Coordinates of C-alpha atoms and ligand atoms in Angstrom, one line a residue:
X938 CA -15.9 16.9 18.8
X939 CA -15.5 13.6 17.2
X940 CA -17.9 11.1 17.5
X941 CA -16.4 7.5 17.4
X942 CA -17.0 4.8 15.8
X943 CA -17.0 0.8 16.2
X944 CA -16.5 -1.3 13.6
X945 CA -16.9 -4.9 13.2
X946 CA -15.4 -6.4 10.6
X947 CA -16.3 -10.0 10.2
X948 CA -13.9 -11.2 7.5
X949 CA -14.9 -14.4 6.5
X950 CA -17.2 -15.7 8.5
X951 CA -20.9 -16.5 9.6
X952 CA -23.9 -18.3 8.1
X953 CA -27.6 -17.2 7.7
X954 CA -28.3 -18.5 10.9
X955 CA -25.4 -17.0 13.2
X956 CA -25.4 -14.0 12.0
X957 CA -29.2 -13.3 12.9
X958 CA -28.2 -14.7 16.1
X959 CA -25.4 -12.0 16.3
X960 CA -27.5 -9.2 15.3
X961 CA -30.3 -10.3 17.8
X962 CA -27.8 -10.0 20.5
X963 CA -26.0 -6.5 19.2
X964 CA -29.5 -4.7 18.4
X965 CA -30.7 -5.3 21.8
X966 CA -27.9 -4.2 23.5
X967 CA -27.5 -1.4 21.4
X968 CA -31.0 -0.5 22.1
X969 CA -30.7 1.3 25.1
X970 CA -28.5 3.6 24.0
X971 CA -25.1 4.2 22.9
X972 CA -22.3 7.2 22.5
X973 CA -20.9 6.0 19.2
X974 CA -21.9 5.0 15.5
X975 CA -21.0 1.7 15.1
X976 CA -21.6 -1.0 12.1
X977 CA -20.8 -4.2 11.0
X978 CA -18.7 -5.6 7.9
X979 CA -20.5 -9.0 6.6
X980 CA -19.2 -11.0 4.1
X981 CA -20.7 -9.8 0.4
X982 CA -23.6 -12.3 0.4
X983 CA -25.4 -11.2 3.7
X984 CA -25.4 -7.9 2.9
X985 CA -28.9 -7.8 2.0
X986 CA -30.1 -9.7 5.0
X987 CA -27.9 -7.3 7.6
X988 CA -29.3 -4.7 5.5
X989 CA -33.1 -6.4 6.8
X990 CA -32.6 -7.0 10.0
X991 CA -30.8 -3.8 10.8
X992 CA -32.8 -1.1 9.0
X993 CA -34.6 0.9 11.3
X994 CA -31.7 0.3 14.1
X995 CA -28.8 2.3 15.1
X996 CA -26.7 -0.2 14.1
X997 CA -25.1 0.7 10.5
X998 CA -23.1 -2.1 8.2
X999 CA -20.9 -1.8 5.0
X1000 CA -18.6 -4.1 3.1
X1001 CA -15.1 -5.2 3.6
X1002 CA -13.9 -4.9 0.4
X1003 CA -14.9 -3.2 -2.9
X1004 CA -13.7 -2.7 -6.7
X1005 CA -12.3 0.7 -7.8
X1006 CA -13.7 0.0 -11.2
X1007 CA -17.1 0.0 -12.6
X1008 CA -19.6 -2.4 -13.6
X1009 CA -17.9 -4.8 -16.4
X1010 CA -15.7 -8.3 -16.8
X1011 CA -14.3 -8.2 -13.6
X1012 CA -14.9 -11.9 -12.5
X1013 CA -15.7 -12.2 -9.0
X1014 CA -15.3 -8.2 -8.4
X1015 CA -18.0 -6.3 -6.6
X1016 CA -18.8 -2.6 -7.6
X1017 CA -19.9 0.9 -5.4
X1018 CA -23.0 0.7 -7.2
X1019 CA -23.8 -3.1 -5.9
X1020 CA -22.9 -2.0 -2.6
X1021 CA -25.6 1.2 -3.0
X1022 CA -28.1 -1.3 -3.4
X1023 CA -27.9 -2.8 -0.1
X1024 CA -27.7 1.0 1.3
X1025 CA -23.8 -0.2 3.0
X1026 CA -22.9 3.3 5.0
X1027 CA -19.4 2.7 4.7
X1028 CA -16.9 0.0 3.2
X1029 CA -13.0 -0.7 4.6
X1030 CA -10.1 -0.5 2.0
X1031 CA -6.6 -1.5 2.5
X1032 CA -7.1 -4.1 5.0
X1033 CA -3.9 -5.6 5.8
X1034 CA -5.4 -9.0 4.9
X1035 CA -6.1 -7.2 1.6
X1036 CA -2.7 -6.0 1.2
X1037 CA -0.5 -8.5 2.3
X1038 CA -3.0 -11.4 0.5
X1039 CA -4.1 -10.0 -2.4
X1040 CA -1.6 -7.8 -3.5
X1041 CA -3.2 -4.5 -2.8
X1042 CA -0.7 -1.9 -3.0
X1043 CA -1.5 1.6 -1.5
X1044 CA -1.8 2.8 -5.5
X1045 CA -5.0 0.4 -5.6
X1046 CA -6.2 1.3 -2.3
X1047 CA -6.2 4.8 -2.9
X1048 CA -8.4 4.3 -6.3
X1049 CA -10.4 2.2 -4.4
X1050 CA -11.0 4.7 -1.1
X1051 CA -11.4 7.5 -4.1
X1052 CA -14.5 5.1 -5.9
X1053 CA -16.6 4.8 -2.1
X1054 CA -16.3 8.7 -1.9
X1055 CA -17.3 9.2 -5.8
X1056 CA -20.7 6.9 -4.6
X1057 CA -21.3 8.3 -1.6
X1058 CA -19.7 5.6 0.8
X1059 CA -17.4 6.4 3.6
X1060 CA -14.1 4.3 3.3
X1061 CA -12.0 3.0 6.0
X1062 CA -8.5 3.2 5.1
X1063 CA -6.5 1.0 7.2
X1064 CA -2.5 1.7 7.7
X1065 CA -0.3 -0.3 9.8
X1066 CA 3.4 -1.7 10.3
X1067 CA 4.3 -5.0 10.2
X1068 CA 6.4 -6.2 13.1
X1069 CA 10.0 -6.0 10.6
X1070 CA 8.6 -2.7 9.8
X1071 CA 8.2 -1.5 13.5
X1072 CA 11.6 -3.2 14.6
X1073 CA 13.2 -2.0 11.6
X1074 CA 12.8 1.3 12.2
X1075 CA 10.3 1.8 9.4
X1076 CA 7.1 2.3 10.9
X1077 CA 6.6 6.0 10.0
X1078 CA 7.3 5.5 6.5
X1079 CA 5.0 3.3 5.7
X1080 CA 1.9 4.7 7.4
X1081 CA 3.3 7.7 5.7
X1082 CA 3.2 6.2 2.1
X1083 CA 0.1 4.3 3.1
X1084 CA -1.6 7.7 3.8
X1085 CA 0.2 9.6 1.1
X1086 CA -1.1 7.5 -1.9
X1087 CA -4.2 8.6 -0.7
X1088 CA -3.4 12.5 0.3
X1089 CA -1.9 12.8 -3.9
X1090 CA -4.9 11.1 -5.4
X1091 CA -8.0 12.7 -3.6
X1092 CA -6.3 15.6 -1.6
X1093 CA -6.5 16.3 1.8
X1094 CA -9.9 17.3 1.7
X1095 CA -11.2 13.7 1.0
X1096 CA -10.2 12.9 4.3
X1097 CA -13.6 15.1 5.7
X1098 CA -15.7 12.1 4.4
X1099 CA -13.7 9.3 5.6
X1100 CA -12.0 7.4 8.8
X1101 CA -8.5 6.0 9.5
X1102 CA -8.3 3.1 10.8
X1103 CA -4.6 2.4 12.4
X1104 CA -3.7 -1.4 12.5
X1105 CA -0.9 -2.8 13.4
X1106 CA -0.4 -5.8 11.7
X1107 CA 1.2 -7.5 14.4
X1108 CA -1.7 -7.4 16.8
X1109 CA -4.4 -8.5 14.0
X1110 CA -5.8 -12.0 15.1
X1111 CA -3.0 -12.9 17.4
X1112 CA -4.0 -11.2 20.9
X1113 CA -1.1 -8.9 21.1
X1114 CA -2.8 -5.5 21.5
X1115 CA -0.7 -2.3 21.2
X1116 CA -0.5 -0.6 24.3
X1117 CA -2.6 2.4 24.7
X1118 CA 0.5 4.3 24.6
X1119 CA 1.9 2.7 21.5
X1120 CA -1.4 3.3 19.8
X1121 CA -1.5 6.3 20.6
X1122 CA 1.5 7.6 19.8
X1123 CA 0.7 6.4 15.9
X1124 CA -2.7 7.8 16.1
X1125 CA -0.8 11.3 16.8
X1126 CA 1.7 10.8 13.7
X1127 CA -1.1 10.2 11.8
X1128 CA -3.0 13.0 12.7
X1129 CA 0.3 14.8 12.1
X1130 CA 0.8 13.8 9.0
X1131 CA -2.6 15.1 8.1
X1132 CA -2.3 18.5 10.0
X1133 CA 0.8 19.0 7.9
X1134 CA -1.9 19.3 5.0
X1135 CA -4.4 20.8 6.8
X1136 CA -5.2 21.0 10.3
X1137 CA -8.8 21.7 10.6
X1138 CA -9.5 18.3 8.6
X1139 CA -6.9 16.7 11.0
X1140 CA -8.6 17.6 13.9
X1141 CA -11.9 16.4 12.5
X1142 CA -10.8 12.9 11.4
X1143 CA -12.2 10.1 13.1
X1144 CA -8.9 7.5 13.6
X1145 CA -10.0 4.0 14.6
X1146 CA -7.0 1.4 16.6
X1147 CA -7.6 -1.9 15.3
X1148 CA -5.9 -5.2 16.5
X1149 CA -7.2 -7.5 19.5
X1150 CA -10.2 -4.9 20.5
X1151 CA -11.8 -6.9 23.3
X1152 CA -14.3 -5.7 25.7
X1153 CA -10.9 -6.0 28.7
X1154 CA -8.7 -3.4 26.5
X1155 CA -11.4 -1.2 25.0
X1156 CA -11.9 0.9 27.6
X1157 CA -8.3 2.1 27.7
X1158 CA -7.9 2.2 24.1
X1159 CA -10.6 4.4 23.6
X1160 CA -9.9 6.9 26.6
X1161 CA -6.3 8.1 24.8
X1162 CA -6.9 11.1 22.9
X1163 CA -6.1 10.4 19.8
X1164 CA -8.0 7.1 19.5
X1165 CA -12.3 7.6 18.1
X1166 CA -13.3 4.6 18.5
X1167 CA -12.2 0.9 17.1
X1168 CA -12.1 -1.4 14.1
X1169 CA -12.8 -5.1 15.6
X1170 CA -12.3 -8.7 14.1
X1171 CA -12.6 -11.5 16.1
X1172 CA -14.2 -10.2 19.2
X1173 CA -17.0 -8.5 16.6
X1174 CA -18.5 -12.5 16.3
X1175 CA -19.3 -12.3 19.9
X1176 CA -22.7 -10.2 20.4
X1177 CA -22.4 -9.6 24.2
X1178 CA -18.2 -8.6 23.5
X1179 CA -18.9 -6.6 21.0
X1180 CA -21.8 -4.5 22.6
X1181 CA -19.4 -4.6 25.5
X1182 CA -16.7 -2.9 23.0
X1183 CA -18.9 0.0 21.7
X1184 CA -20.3 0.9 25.4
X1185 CA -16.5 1.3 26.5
X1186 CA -16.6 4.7 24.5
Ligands
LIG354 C1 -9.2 -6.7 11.9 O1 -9.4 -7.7 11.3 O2 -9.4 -5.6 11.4 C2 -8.8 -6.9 13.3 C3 -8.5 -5.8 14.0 O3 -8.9 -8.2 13.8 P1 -8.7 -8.6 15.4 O4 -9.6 -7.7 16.2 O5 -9.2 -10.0 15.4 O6 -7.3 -8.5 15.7

């Protein structure tokens, strides 16, 4: 059984003061109980106070990005170790903001996802298609090599200590959520893809649809069978939407 997971990832965004607003609002309505893990992704500086005013909740948080190298002249880098110090459960690589931004290419990611598991964090590998990709006929291929940098660098094993996150690029930020059914049917390659390494690891993994989560869709997402839970952006800066979101498990 595979417990899910929501996931907020704030990107850049929040101040002191809204994010103890948001956390106000998400620990109490958390605090009744809930049938998923769920955390939030702050920027790097409010780490240590999400790491305050969350210990002792159910509420877990990580980072959105990290180095794959250690401690050194990296100029404006952050390292595992940094990230151990605020206790982060779990940190997202391969964002497609990451990728399509900052050059990240699934060779980086995949060191990155390899230095979270070497310290003990869980990464979040995201894969997705860009709309081209999906029309083009290529979708398959590139979640493919997007998992496959990972599969040849940390084996298929690694996967037991990490979740998936499937985003479609084209439904980041701009409202247009996949279809259950589309989601779906990627969340079942992908488990696919792992199975063809090793099915009991498949059938554990925890595979997160991102893009447009909102407390209308969530419900829906979540129910297909394939689909353990959600990664969230923008409706994550809403408290009472995002509680919403991890109570449609
Ligand atoms: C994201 O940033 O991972 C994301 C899914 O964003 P949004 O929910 O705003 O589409």
């Amino acid at each position: 059984m595979r417990r899910p997971l929501v996931a907020g990832n704030w990107k850049m965004n929040g101040s002191l003061q809204s994010i103890q607003e948001l956390l106000a609002t998400i620990t109490a309505g958390v605090a009744d109980g809930i049938k998923a893990d769920c955390a939030v992704f702050p920027p790097f500086p409010y780490l240590g106070e999400v790491e305050r005013l969350l210990s002792g909740t159910v509420v877990r948080w990580g980072a959105q990005n990290v180095s794959q190298r250690a401690p050194g002249a990296f100029t404006g880098e952050v390292a595992t170790a940094m990230l151990l110090d605020f206790h982060c459960t779990y940190v997202i690589v391969g964002h497609s903001e990451r990728r399509a931004l900052y050059g990240e290419s699934s060779a980086i990611v995949a060191e990155k996802f390899a230095a979270a598991r070497k310290a003990g964090i869980i990464p979040i590998l995201c894969v997705g298609e860009t709309l081209e990709e999906r029309e083009g006929g290529v979708m398959e291929t590139v979640i493919a090599e997007q998992l496959d940098a990972v599969i040849e660098l940390e084996g298929i094993k690694a996967f037991d200590d990490a979740v998936i996150a499937y985003e479609p690029v084209w439904a980041i930020g701009t409202g247009k959520t996949a279809t259950p059914e589309q989601a779906q049917e990627v969340h079942a390659f992908i488990r696919g893809r792992l199975a063809t390494h090793d099915a009991d690891v498949a059938a554990r993994e925890r595979i997160l649809y991102g893009g447009s989560v909102k407390g209308s869709n969530a419900a829906e997402l979540f129910a297909m069978p394939d689909i353990d839970g959600g990664l969230v952006g923008g409706a994550a800066l809403n408290g009472q939407e995002f509680v919403t979101i991890i109570k449609a498990v």
